[in-house]
Tab-separated table of C-alpha atoms in Angstrom:
chain	number	residue	atom	x	y	z
O	1	MET	CA	10.995	4.153	30.305
O	2	ALA	CA	12.933	6.905	28.564
O	3	ARG	CA	13.500	10.158	30.382
O	4	GLY	CA	13.744	13.642	28.986
O	5	SER	CA	12.048	16.993	28.913
O	6	ALA	CA	8.823	17.153	30.884
O	7	LEU	CA	7.295	18.719	27.809
O	8	GLY	CA	6.081	15.826	25.644
O	9	LEU	CA	5.505	16.119	21.935
O	10	THR	CA	1.742	16.036	22.419
O	11	SER	CA	1.576	19.722	23.305
O	12	LEU	CA	3.938	20.503	20.452
O	13	LEU	CA	1.761	18.527	18.072
O	14	LEU	CA	-1.311	20.355	19.276
O	15	THR	CA	0.461	23.643	18.612
O	16	ALA	CA	1.625	22.484	15.211
O	17	PHE	CA	-1.874	21.502	14.157
O	18	VAL	CA	-3.929	24.205	15.780
O	19	PHE	CA	-4.142	26.108	12.494
O	20	GLY	CA	-5.033	22.976	10.612
O	21	LEU	CA	-7.726	22.012	13.095
O	22	ILE	CA	-9.233	25.483	12.989
O	23	ALA	CA	-9.130	25.472	9.202
O	24	ALA	CA	-10.735	22.045	9.080
O	25	GLY	CA	-13.490	23.035	11.453
O	26	SER	CA	-14.557	21.304	14.653
O	27	ASP	CA	-16.519	18.480	13.058
O	28	ALA	CA	-16.892	15.246	14.971
O	29	SER	CA	-14.589	12.393	14.092
O	30	PRO	CA	-15.313	10.685	10.769
O	31	ASN	CA	-17.199	7.400	10.527
O	32	TYR	CA	-14.192	5.081	10.434
O	33	ASN	CA	-16.316	1.943	10.053
O	34	GLU	CA	-17.921	3.306	6.908
O	35	ALA	CA	-14.543	4.407	5.561
O	36	LEU	CA	-13.052	0.971	6.282
O	37	ALA	CA	-15.823	-0.824	4.407
O	38	LYS	CA	-15.425	1.498	1.421
O	39	ALA	CA	-11.613	1.300	1.450
O	40	LEU	CA	-11.921	-2.472	1.014
O	41	LEU	CA	-14.749	-2.274	-1.517
O	42	PHE	CA	-12.431	-0.250	-3.756
O	43	PHE	CA	-10.369	-3.366	-4.505
O	44	GLU	CA	-13.312	-4.877	-6.363
O	45	GLY	CA	-13.069	-2.022	-8.835
O	46	GLN	CA	-9.420	-2.885	-9.513
O	47	ARG	CA	-9.942	-6.573	-10.197
O	48	SER	CA	-8.580	-8.194	-13.322
O	49	GLY	CA	-9.808	-11.553	-14.545
O	50	ARG	CA	-13.199	-13.270	-14.347
O	51	LEU	CA	-15.369	-11.504	-11.790
O	52	PRO	CA	-17.437	-13.501	-9.282
O	53	ALA	CA	-21.227	-13.470	-9.078
O	54	ASN	CA	-21.109	-11.527	-5.801
O	55	GLN	CA	-19.175	-8.622	-7.331
O	56	GLN	CA	-20.589	-5.457	-5.762
O	57	ILE	CA	-19.040	-2.866	-8.090
O	58	ARG	CA	-21.350	-3.796	-10.937
O	59	TRP	CA	-20.058	-1.423	-13.581
O	60	ARG	CA	-16.920	-3.557	-13.871
O	61	ASP	CA	-16.889	-6.757	-15.949
O	62	HIS	CA	-14.498	-9.554	-16.883
O	63	SER	CA	-11.156	-8.450	-18.336
O	64	GLY	CA	-7.689	-9.750	-19.099
O	65	LEU	CA	-8.984	-13.290	-19.601
O	66	SER	CA	-6.098	-14.262	-21.877
O	67	ASP	CA	-3.355	-12.797	-19.675
O	68	GLY	CA	-0.271	-14.985	-19.839
O	69	SER	CA	-1.197	-16.613	-23.140
O	70	LEU	CA	1.799	-15.082	-24.935
O	71	GLU	CA	3.981	-17.298	-22.713
O	72	HIS	CA	1.481	-20.181	-22.660
O	73	VAL	CA	0.736	-19.762	-18.965
O	74	ASP	CA	-2.327	-18.682	-16.999
O	75	LEU	CA	-1.704	-15.281	-15.451
O	76	THR	CA	-5.309	-14.184	-15.127
O	77	GLY	CA	-6.448	-12.368	-12.005
O	78	GLY	CA	-4.726	-9.890	-9.722
O	79	TYR	CA	-5.253	-6.148	-9.670
O	80	TYR	CA	-4.723	-3.190	-11.951
O	81	ASP	CA	-2.467	-0.958	-9.891
O	82	ALA	CA	-4.118	2.412	-10.399
O	83	GLY	CA	-6.067	4.105	-13.178
O	84	ASP	CA	-4.501	2.093	-15.989
O	85	ASN	CA	-4.903	-1.479	-17.246
O	86	VAL	CA	-1.459	-2.898	-16.449
O	87	LYS	CA	-0.660	-5.462	-13.774
O	88	PHE	CA	2.563	-4.365	-12.098
O	89	ASN	CA	3.497	-7.045	-9.571
O	90	PHE	CA	5.938	-4.912	-7.577
O	91	PRO	CA	3.311	-2.480	-6.214
O	92	MET	CA	0.665	-5.249	-6.253
O	93	ALA	CA	2.758	-7.404	-3.932
O	94	TYR	CA	3.338	-4.437	-1.604
O	95	THR	CA	-0.411	-3.814	-1.607
O	96	THR	CA	-0.899	-7.449	-0.588
O	97	THR	CA	1.691	-7.263	2.176
O	98	MET	CA	0.122	-4.133	3.649
O	99	LEU	CA	-3.413	-5.551	3.479
O	100	SER	CA	-2.133	-8.675	5.210
O	101	TRP	CA	-0.284	-6.693	7.889
O	102	GLY	CA	-3.428	-4.689	8.501
O	103	ALA	CA	-5.467	-7.877	8.923
O	104	LEU	CA	-2.858	-9.349	11.280
O	105	GLU	CA	-2.554	-6.295	13.530
O	106	TYR	CA	-6.146	-5.078	13.436
O	107	GLY	CA	-8.264	-8.030	12.318
O	108	LYS	CA	-10.008	-8.281	15.683
O	109	LYS	CA	-11.145	-4.676	15.266
O	110	MET	CA	-12.428	-5.189	11.724
O	111	GLY	CA	-15.584	-7.089	12.613
O	112	PRO	CA	-17.376	-8.200	9.443
O	113	GLN	CA	-14.801	-6.381	7.327
O	114	LEU	CA	-12.119	-8.962	8.182
O	115	LYS	CA	-13.693	-11.370	5.724
O	116	ASN	CA	-13.688	-8.668	3.044
O	117	ALA	CA	-10.025	-7.971	3.790
O	118	GLN	CA	-9.241	-11.678	3.384
O	119	VAL	CA	-11.111	-11.729	0.076
O	120	ALA	CA	-9.100	-8.725	-1.142
O	121	ILE	CA	-5.847	-10.387	-0.067
O	122	ARG	CA	-6.716	-13.706	-1.685
O	123	TRP	CA	-7.594	-12.088	-5.008
O	124	ALA	CA	-3.971	-10.941	-5.120
O	125	THR	CA	-2.300	-14.040	-3.657
O	126	ASP	CA	-4.098	-16.394	-6.045
O	127	TYR	CA	-2.489	-14.427	-8.872
O	128	LEU	CA	0.919	-14.119	-7.194
O	129	LEU	CA	0.966	-17.889	-6.664
O	130	LYS	CA	0.458	-18.378	-10.402
O	131	CYS	CA	3.282	-15.966	-11.125
O	132	ALA	CA	5.633	-17.834	-8.783
O	133	THR	CA	4.799	-21.410	-9.797
O	134	ALA	CA	3.769	-21.386	-13.482
O	135	THR	CA	7.279	-21.940	-14.882
O	136	PRO	CA	10.283	-23.335	-12.952
O	137	GLY	CA	13.096	-20.788	-12.689
O	138	ARG	CA	10.859	-17.839	-13.510
O	139	LEU	CA	8.930	-15.341	-11.459
O	140	TYR	CA	6.400	-13.524	-13.602
O	141	VAL	CA	6.259	-9.894	-12.520
O	142	GLY	CA	3.842	-8.126	-14.818
O	143	VAL	CA	1.286	-8.331	-17.601
O	144	GLY	CA	0.595	-5.612	-20.164
O	145	ASP	CA	2.967	-3.322	-22.040
O	146	PRO	CA	2.858	-0.149	-19.919
O	147	ASN	CA	4.153	2.059	-22.717
O	148	SER	CA	1.394	1.117	-25.159
O	149	ASP	CA	-1.241	1.004	-22.410
O	150	HIS	CA	-0.481	4.539	-21.271
O	151	LYS	CA	-1.138	5.848	-24.790
O	152	CYS	CA	-4.714	4.582	-24.611
O	153	TRP	CA	-7.831	5.512	-22.711
O	154	GLU	CA	-10.038	2.437	-22.799
O	155	ARG	CA	-11.949	0.216	-20.418
O	156	PRO	CA	-10.117	-2.865	-19.108
O	157	GLU	CA	-12.954	-4.890	-20.619
O	158	ASP	CA	-12.003	-3.549	-24.085
O	159	MET	CA	-8.212	-3.814	-23.900
O	160	ASP	CA	-6.648	-4.287	-27.320
O	161	THR	CA	-3.078	-3.360	-26.400
O	162	VAL	CA	-0.492	-6.127	-26.315
O	163	ARG	CA	-0.585	-8.088	-23.050
O	164	SER	CA	3.163	-8.588	-22.868
O	165	VAL	CA	4.385	-10.882	-20.109
O	166	TYR	CA	7.408	-9.950	-18.015
O	167	PHE	CA	9.475	-12.167	-15.745
O	168	VAL	CA	12.712	-12.310	-13.800
O	169	SER	CA	15.030	-15.305	-13.790
O	170	PRO	CA	18.542	-16.348	-12.696
O	171	SER	CA	20.015	-14.573	-15.725
O	172	ASN	CA	17.744	-11.518	-15.357
O	173	PRO	CA	17.289	-11.195	-11.594
O	174	GLY	CA	14.860	-9.120	-9.596
O	175	SER	CA	15.600	-9.399	-5.901
O	176	ASP	CA	13.362	-6.421	-5.152
O	177	VAL	CA	10.178	-7.731	-6.780
O	178	ALA	CA	10.966	-11.258	-5.586
O	179	GLY	CA	11.600	-10.088	-2.018
O	180	GLU	CA	8.328	-8.161	-1.982
O	181	THR	CA	6.447	-11.122	-3.470
O	182	ALA	CA	7.910	-13.366	-0.757
O	183	ALA	CA	6.835	-10.814	1.870
O	184	ALA	CA	3.290	-10.765	0.485
O	185	LEU	CA	2.966	-14.551	0.407
O	186	ALA	CA	4.502	-14.967	3.864
O	187	ALA	CA	2.324	-12.277	5.447
O	188	ALA	CA	-0.793	-13.714	3.806
O	189	SER	CA	0.147	-17.207	5.016
O	190	ILE	CA	-0.256	-15.951	8.601
O	191	VAL	CA	-3.605	-14.341	7.759
O	192	PHE	CA	-4.968	-17.666	6.470
O	193	ARG	CA	-3.286	-19.914	9.043
O	194	LYS	CA	-6.544	-20.627	10.878
O	195	ALA	CA	-9.071	-19.713	8.194
O	196	ASP	CA	-7.580	-22.015	5.511
O	197	PRO	CA	-4.574	-24.039	6.765
O	198	LYS	CA	-3.957	-25.825	3.444
O	199	TYR	CA	-3.858	-22.537	1.531
O	200	SER	CA	-1.650	-21.032	4.232
O	201	ARG	CA	0.883	-23.850	3.841
O	202	LEU	CA	0.960	-23.334	0.068
O	203	LEU	CA	1.538	-19.615	0.512
O	204	LEU	CA	4.383	-20.186	2.957
O	205	LYS	CA	6.060	-22.880	0.848
O	206	THR	CA	5.949	-20.584	-2.186
O	207	ALA	CA	7.202	-17.630	-0.146
O	208	ARG	CA	10.247	-19.663	0.910
O	209	ASN	CA	11.044	-20.575	-2.686
O	210	VAL	CA	10.650	-17.027	-3.962
O	211	MET	CA	12.803	-15.671	-1.136
O	212	GLU	CA	15.497	-18.217	-1.906
O	213	PHE	CA	15.453	-16.996	-5.511
O	214	ALA	CA	15.694	-13.356	-4.349
O	215	ILE	CA	18.712	-14.133	-2.171
O	216	LYS	CA	20.528	-16.435	-4.572
O	217	TYR	CA	20.204	-14.342	-7.740
O	218	ARG	CA	20.769	-10.747	-6.753
O	219	GLY	CA	19.932	-7.767	-8.879
O	220	ALA	CA	17.367	-5.026	-9.408
O	221	TYR	CA	14.374	-5.836	-11.564
O	222	SER	CA	14.553	-2.355	-13.058
O	223	ASP	CA	17.891	-3.316	-14.618
O	224	SER	CA	16.433	-6.550	-15.986
O	225	LEU	CA	13.164	-5.148	-17.365
O	226	GLY	CA	14.193	-1.638	-18.418
O	227	SER	CA	11.303	0.340	-19.892
O	228	ALA	CA	8.738	-2.205	-18.707
O	229	ALA	CA	9.534	-1.127	-15.142
O	230	CYS	CA	10.791	2.439	-15.533
O	231	PRO	CA	9.692	5.147	-15.200
O	232	PHE	CA	6.517	3.516	-13.871
O	233	TYR	CA	7.753	1.491	-10.896
O	234	CYS	CA	11.516	1.754	-10.865
O	235	SER	CA	13.210	0.271	-7.835
O	236	TYR	CA	14.865	3.527	-6.827
O	237	SER	CA	15.893	2.323	-3.370
O	238	GLY	CA	17.623	-0.798	-4.700
O	239	TYR	CA	16.822	-4.298	-3.534
O	240	LYS	CA	18.431	-4.560	-0.099
O	241	ASP	CA	15.291	-3.187	1.564
O	242	GLU	CA	13.136	-5.864	-0.075
O	243	LEU	CA	15.581	-8.580	1.030
O	244	LEU	CA	15.259	-7.257	4.588
O	245	TRP	CA	11.471	-6.907	4.321
O	246	GLY	CA	10.965	-10.352	2.779
O	247	ALA	CA	13.213	-12.034	5.342
O	248	ALA	CA	11.481	-10.163	8.182
O	249	TRP	CA	8.107	-11.485	7.061
O	250	LEU	CA	9.406	-15.009	6.654
O	251	PHE	CA	10.907	-14.792	10.121
O	252	ARG	CA	7.540	-13.618	11.472
O	253	ALA	CA	5.847	-16.542	9.698
O	254	THR	CA	8.350	-19.262	10.622
O	255	ASN	CA	10.464	-18.065	13.584
O	256	GLU	CA	13.408	-19.825	11.912
O	257	VAL	CA	16.954	-18.853	12.810
O	258	TYR	CA	17.990	-18.942	9.133
O	259	TYR	CA	15.949	-15.814	8.410
O	260	TYR	CA	17.121	-14.136	11.614
O	261	ASN	CA	20.758	-14.702	10.630
O	262	PHE	CA	20.108	-13.405	7.128
O	263	ILE	CA	18.439	-10.290	8.542
O	264	LYS	CA	21.453	-9.678	10.785
O	265	SER	CA	23.814	-10.087	7.831
O	266	LEU	CA	22.078	-7.217	6.019
O	267	GLY	CA	22.647	-4.755	8.854
O	268	ALA	CA	20.349	-1.903	9.810
O	269	ASN	CA	22.229	1.196	8.767
O	270	ASP	CA	19.738	2.984	6.537
O	271	GLY	CA	17.936	5.999	7.970
O	272	PRO	CA	14.813	6.514	5.850
O	273	ASP	CA	12.215	9.212	6.297
O	274	ILE	CA	9.734	7.589	3.916
O	275	PHE	CA	7.867	4.301	3.542
O	276	SER	CA	6.317	3.186	0.277
O	277	TRP	CA	6.008	0.454	-2.358
O	278	ASP	CA	9.644	1.231	-3.235
O	279	ASN	CA	11.383	1.800	0.106
O	280	LYS	CA	10.644	-0.800	2.803
O	281	TYR	CA	13.334	-0.067	5.417
O	282	ALA	CA	11.057	1.730	7.893
O	283	GLY	CA	8.392	-0.953	7.590
O	284	ALA	CA	10.944	-3.676	8.256
O	285	TYR	CA	12.231	-1.819	11.321
O	286	VAL	CA	8.741	-1.495	12.799
O	287	LEU	CA	7.926	-5.114	11.994
O	288	LEU	CA	11.127	-6.362	13.623
O	289	SER	CA	10.771	-3.980	16.586
O	290	ARG	CA	7.624	-5.853	17.556
O	291	ARG	CA	9.846	-8.673	18.765
O	292	SER	CA	11.897	-6.263	20.898
O	293	ILE	CA	8.904	-4.510	22.450
O	294	LEU	CA	6.290	-7.233	22.888
O	295	ALA	CA	8.606	-10.231	23.432
O	296	LYS	CA	11.404	-8.251	25.142
O	297	ASP	CA	13.927	-9.939	22.859
O	298	THR	CA	17.070	-7.808	23.095
O	299	ASN	CA	18.396	-9.279	19.833
O	300	PHE	CA	15.938	-6.957	18.093
O	301	ASP	CA	16.640	-3.771	20.045
O	302	GLN	CA	18.560	-2.238	17.137
O	303	TYR	CA	15.409	-2.339	15.004
O	304	LYS	CA	13.427	-0.686	17.790
O	305	GLN	CA	16.043	2.083	17.828
O	306	GLN	CA	15.834	2.431	14.036
O	307	ALA	CA	12.043	2.536	14.174
O	308	GLU	CA	12.189	5.305	16.777
O	309	ALA	CA	14.758	7.241	14.738
O	310	PHE	CA	12.332	7.018	11.812
O	311	MET	CA	9.504	8.388	13.966
O	312	CYS	CA	11.736	11.294	15.003
O	313	ARG	CA	12.200	12.130	11.314
O	314	ILE	CA	8.422	12.180	10.827
O	315	LEU	CA	7.089	13.964	13.921
O	316	PRO	CA	6.632	17.745	13.538
O	317	ASN	CA	8.765	19.810	15.894
O	318	SER	CA	11.105	16.915	16.510
O	319	PRO	CA	14.673	18.267	16.296
O	320	TYR	CA	15.384	15.504	13.768
O	321	SER	CA	12.278	16.008	11.643
O	322	SER	CA	12.762	16.004	7.873
O	323	THR	CA	9.041	15.973	7.119
O	324	GLN	CA	7.013	18.913	5.848
O	325	TYR	CA	3.376	19.528	6.772
O	326	THR	CA	0.797	21.634	4.997
O	327	LYS	CA	-0.918	24.458	6.857
O	328	GLY	CA	-3.933	22.181	7.147
O	329	GLY	CA	-1.849	19.550	8.935
O	330	LEU	CA	-1.215	17.001	6.175
O	331	MET	CA	2.138	15.268	5.989
O	332	TYR	CA	3.747	16.288	2.713
O	333	LYS	CA	6.521	14.153	1.269
O	334	LEU	CA	6.532	14.380	-2.529
O	335	PRO	CA	4.394	16.150	-5.137
O	336	ALA	CA	3.334	13.056	-7.084
O	337	SER	CA	0.618	11.048	-5.334
O	338	ASN	CA	1.591	12.310	-1.890
O	339	LEU	CA	-1.146	10.357	-0.109
O	340	GLN	CA	0.633	7.096	-0.895
O	341	TYR	CA	3.357	8.160	1.545
O	342	VAL	CA	0.866	9.565	4.040
O	343	THR	CA	-1.119	6.330	4.298
O	344	SER	CA	1.946	4.069	4.499
O	345	ILE	CA	3.651	6.209	7.144
O	346	THR	CA	0.359	6.546	9.018
O	347	TYR	CA	0.233	2.762	9.190
O	348	LEU	CA	3.651	2.720	10.864
O	349	LEU	CA	2.684	5.513	13.271
O	350	SER	CA	-0.453	3.742	14.454
O	351	THR	CA	1.193	0.330	14.643
O	352	TYR	CA	4.326	1.406	16.477
O	353	GLY	CA	2.106	3.485	18.754
O	354	LYS	CA	0.053	0.365	19.407
O	355	TYR	CA	3.167	-1.585	20.419
O	356	MET	CA	4.297	1.261	22.690
O	357	ARG	CA	0.895	1.507	24.321
O	358	ALA	CA	0.881	-2.228	25.092
O	359	LYS	CA	4.047	-1.832	27.183
O	360	GLN	CA	3.569	1.822	28.240
O	361	LEU	CA	6.810	2.866	26.569
O	362	THR	CA	8.123	6.256	25.547
O	363	PHE	CA	11.199	7.330	23.613
O	364	ASN	CA	13.131	10.551	23.076
O	365	CYS	CA	13.531	12.824	20.089
O	366	GLY	CA	16.286	15.009	21.427
O	367	ASN	CA	14.993	16.514	24.680
O	368	SER	CA	11.345	15.755	23.943
O	369	VAL	CA	9.643	12.622	25.214
O	370	VAL	CA	7.408	10.866	22.697
O	371	SER	CA	4.474	8.795	23.956
O	372	SER	CA	2.269	6.340	22.132
O	373	ARG	CA	-0.424	9.015	22.232
O	374	ASP	CA	1.775	11.356	20.199
O	375	LEU	CA	2.076	8.794	17.424
O	376	ARG	CA	-1.601	7.907	17.536
O	377	PHE	CA	-2.616	11.573	17.543
O	378	LEU	CA	-0.574	12.213	14.420
O	379	ALA	CA	-1.928	9.084	12.722
O	380	LYS	CA	-5.511	10.115	13.512
O	381	ARG	CA	-4.854	13.610	12.216
O	382	GLN	CA	-3.711	12.211	8.868
O	383	VAL	CA	-6.678	9.864	8.555
O	384	ASP	CA	-9.119	12.619	9.512
O	385	TYR	CA	-7.579	14.961	6.965
O	386	ILE	CA	-8.029	12.361	4.206
O	387	LEU	CA	-11.658	11.848	5.235
O	388	GLY	CA	-12.576	15.522	5.037
O	389	MET	CA	-11.271	17.362	8.102
O	390	ASN	CA	-9.158	19.744	6.039
O	391	PRO	CA	-9.305	23.326	4.760
O	392	LEU	CA	-11.352	22.349	1.680
O	393	LYS	CA	-13.630	20.064	3.716
O	394	MET	CA	-13.078	17.562	0.923
O	395	SER	CA	-12.880	13.828	1.433
O	396	TYR	CA	-10.096	12.322	-0.656
O	397	MET	CA	-11.883	8.965	-0.523
O	398	VAL	CA	-14.329	8.676	-3.415
O	399	GLY	CA	-17.888	8.052	-2.236
O	400	TYR	CA	-17.199	9.038	1.368
O	401	GLY	CA	-18.939	12.200	2.557
O	402	SER	CA	-20.739	14.642	0.290
O	403	ASN	CA	-17.700	16.421	-1.138
O	404	PHE	CA	-15.185	14.095	-2.830
O	405	PRO	CA	-13.300	13.905	-6.144
O	406	ARG	CA	-15.695	13.342	-9.057
O	407	LYS	CA	-13.259	13.349	-11.987
O	408	ILE	CA	-10.617	10.856	-10.964
O	409	HIS	CA	-7.898	9.694	-13.339
O	410	HIS	CA	-9.214	6.168	-13.860
O	411	ARG	CA	-10.186	4.548	-17.142
O	412	GLY	CA	-12.994	2.295	-15.961
O	413	SER	CA	-14.556	4.975	-13.772
O	414	SER	CA	-14.374	7.705	-16.415
O	415	LEU	CA	-15.776	5.647	-19.298
O	416	PRO	CA	-19.361	4.388	-19.586
O	417	SER	CA	-19.847	0.809	-18.429
O	418	LYS	CA	-20.474	-2.039	-20.864
O	419	ALA	CA	-24.042	-2.222	-19.579
O	420	SER	CA	-24.739	1.372	-20.603
O	421	HIS	CA	-22.439	1.384	-23.656
O	422	PRO	CA	-22.098	-2.182	-25.001
O	423	GLN	CA	-20.110	-1.107	-28.063
O	424	GLY	CA	-16.361	-1.443	-27.708
O	425	ILE	CA	-14.240	1.648	-27.015
O	426	GLY	CA	-10.849	1.383	-28.729
O	427	CYS	CA	-7.467	2.685	-27.691
O	428	ASP	CA	-8.129	6.244	-28.827
O	429	GLY	CA	-11.897	6.142	-28.425
O	430	GLY	CA	-11.960	7.144	-24.788
O	431	PHE	CA	-10.234	10.499	-25.070
O	432	GLN	CA	-13.107	12.263	-26.792
O	433	PRO	CA	-15.636	12.806	-25.372
O	434	PHE	CA	-14.793	11.147	-22.056
O	435	TYR	CA	-11.228	11.867	-20.880
O	436	TYR	CA	-11.367	15.538	-21.876
O	437	SER	CA	-14.899	15.968	-20.563
O	438	GLY	CA	-15.514	18.393	-17.715
O	439	SER	CA	-18.329	16.174	-16.457
O	440	PRO	CA	-18.039	13.897	-13.415
O	441	ASN	CA	-17.073	10.280	-14.059
O	442	PRO	CA	-20.134	8.166	-14.890
O	443	ASN	CA	-19.047	5.349	-12.545
O	444	VAL	CA	-18.238	5.980	-8.885
O	445	LEU	CA	-15.180	3.998	-7.773
O	446	THR	CA	-16.338	3.805	-4.165
O	447	GLY	CA	-13.540	3.853	-1.610
O	448	ALA	CA	-10.761	4.943	-3.955
O	449	ILE	CA	-8.249	7.269	-2.307
O	450	VAL	CA	-6.686	9.638	-4.831
O	451	GLY	CA	-3.171	11.083	-4.912
O	452	GLY	CA	-4.405	14.009	-2.855
O	453	PRO	CA	-3.987	17.756	-2.480
O	454	ASN	CA	-0.926	19.864	-3.199
O	455	GLN	CA	1.400	21.391	-0.613
O	456	ASP	CA	-0.984	24.335	-0.221
O	457	ASP	CA	-3.947	22.065	0.639
O	458	GLY	CA	-5.406	22.743	-2.805
O	459	TYR	CA	-7.141	20.248	-5.085
O	460	SER	CA	-8.482	20.966	-8.573
O	461	ASP	CA	-10.414	17.718	-9.289
O	462	ASP	CA	-8.909	17.463	-12.763
O	463	ARG	CA	-8.902	14.089	-14.514
O	464	SER	CA	-5.749	14.921	-16.452
O	465	ASP	CA	-3.835	15.862	-13.286
O	466	TYR	CA	-2.951	12.256	-12.534
O	467	SER	CA	-0.382	13.019	-9.833
O	468	HIS	CA	-3.249	14.284	-7.662
O	469	SER	CA	-6.394	12.642	-9.070
O	470	GLU	CA	-5.299	9.035	-9.654
O	471	PRO	CA	-6.139	6.373	-7.068
O	472	ALA	CA	-3.898	3.359	-6.426
O	473	THR	CA	-4.200	0.049	-4.607
O	474	TYR	CA	-1.208	0.762	-2.363
O	475	ILE	CA	-2.700	4.044	-1.139
O	476	ASN	CA	-5.785	2.196	0.078
O	477	ALA	CA	-4.047	-0.915	1.382
O	478	ALA	CA	-1.968	0.986	3.917
O	479	LEU	CA	-4.968	2.857	5.337
O	480	VAL	CA	-7.045	-0.247	6.083
O	481	GLY	CA	-5.190	-0.940	9.351
O	482	PRO	CA	-5.393	2.605	10.769
O	483	LEU	CA	-9.090	2.819	9.859
O	484	ALA	CA	-9.768	-0.413	11.710
O	485	TYR	CA	-7.709	0.814	14.661
O	486	LEU	CA	-9.563	4.123	14.875
O	487	SER	CA	-12.958	2.476	14.493
O	488	THR	CA	-12.692	1.044	18.009
O	489	THR	CA	-9.903	3.066	19.686
O	490	SER	CA	-9.747	6.641	20.831
O	491	ALA	CA	-6.505	8.373	19.864
């Protein structure tokens, strides 16, 4: 057990958040079970392809049924990433990895929602398998021209923009998107190991092949795809983090020394203070630290140290903190869609705190001792803020609570459904009178978590302010685990 100042960070955290807690009021904890169910239901609203008979979000309908046809392959299915109608595999694969990690760490706490989590994961992995196996030597990484799509405001069911198909190959590599795809397939293979062993084996076999491709043909997919990737989902952090992340997941799935040796060859020298669909270093460190903490394997101690250094950069009042917080207590990383960073980092806080709690460990940030309770307190504070314990008393999850965003930046939600408006709505047809309308969206995208408030805890509920009002699959995916954790655990 680490030694240090008798003053733990808990009291410092309480001091740091006293204003935020007062501003948010003294409401009882949110209903985490309800929030968990809605966070998973959201994924139904993002589905592409032919929808099943048991679809609960009824205002959505079949879409993208010819995806892949331009390359004579079947690339139907998967998810639209956010409020648009494009399938970007890079963030979709990250979404899948985080959903899978949540199911692995917290599945026993999910109750009936575990099945819904598996359904959400499988909707993505069925598509990712197609992308990885349809054509030898190619990994398909996206469907839909993002530049033409973003000029339109139309329902996914009405899409008339070109459904361009994008892929990486030995001559146009994409180690980042391939590494993340391998991570997603490997993580999901563990999720389905008992529930569907045959499917699990297929996922793992494909993950191995995709990872081999990522390692053998190195390069950033942003360089290969250009404007199809940037500025939408550029790989700003490069591809080394995805190689580490993919190999870490394959090591977790296989326990094979090959992946361990590859991980060691990459080193662990990066000191991130963020975790997201783009930058996976911190996630890899926490994932690998599990082996050090729970299995007491000293070969992985360096990743435990890196994970703890990351936590010291996140915790308020840590001497190494590089993380801002709003007056209301929300972690604030970047102006555009800040909640994507909050939910992903919150996942790491709760999960590393869970590992620490299992072995009653602490660590030091300078002279302050950090306990598992410190990490779990901060994680709970972030979740509670998102669910309405904030200065505006606004839930940033659509359909949760009485006060939530009504005018989210989302085509399907903001346009009338086919049932109520069977006539097609063309590329330009959705702007007037729908996009520019001051009225609430006609369709409630239950469970969607939007980009969130600004650094002053303000939120304008403006459909055109996409950096704050647009939901995304990767925002939700990362919060599923912490919600499950909090549903049965006191912080």
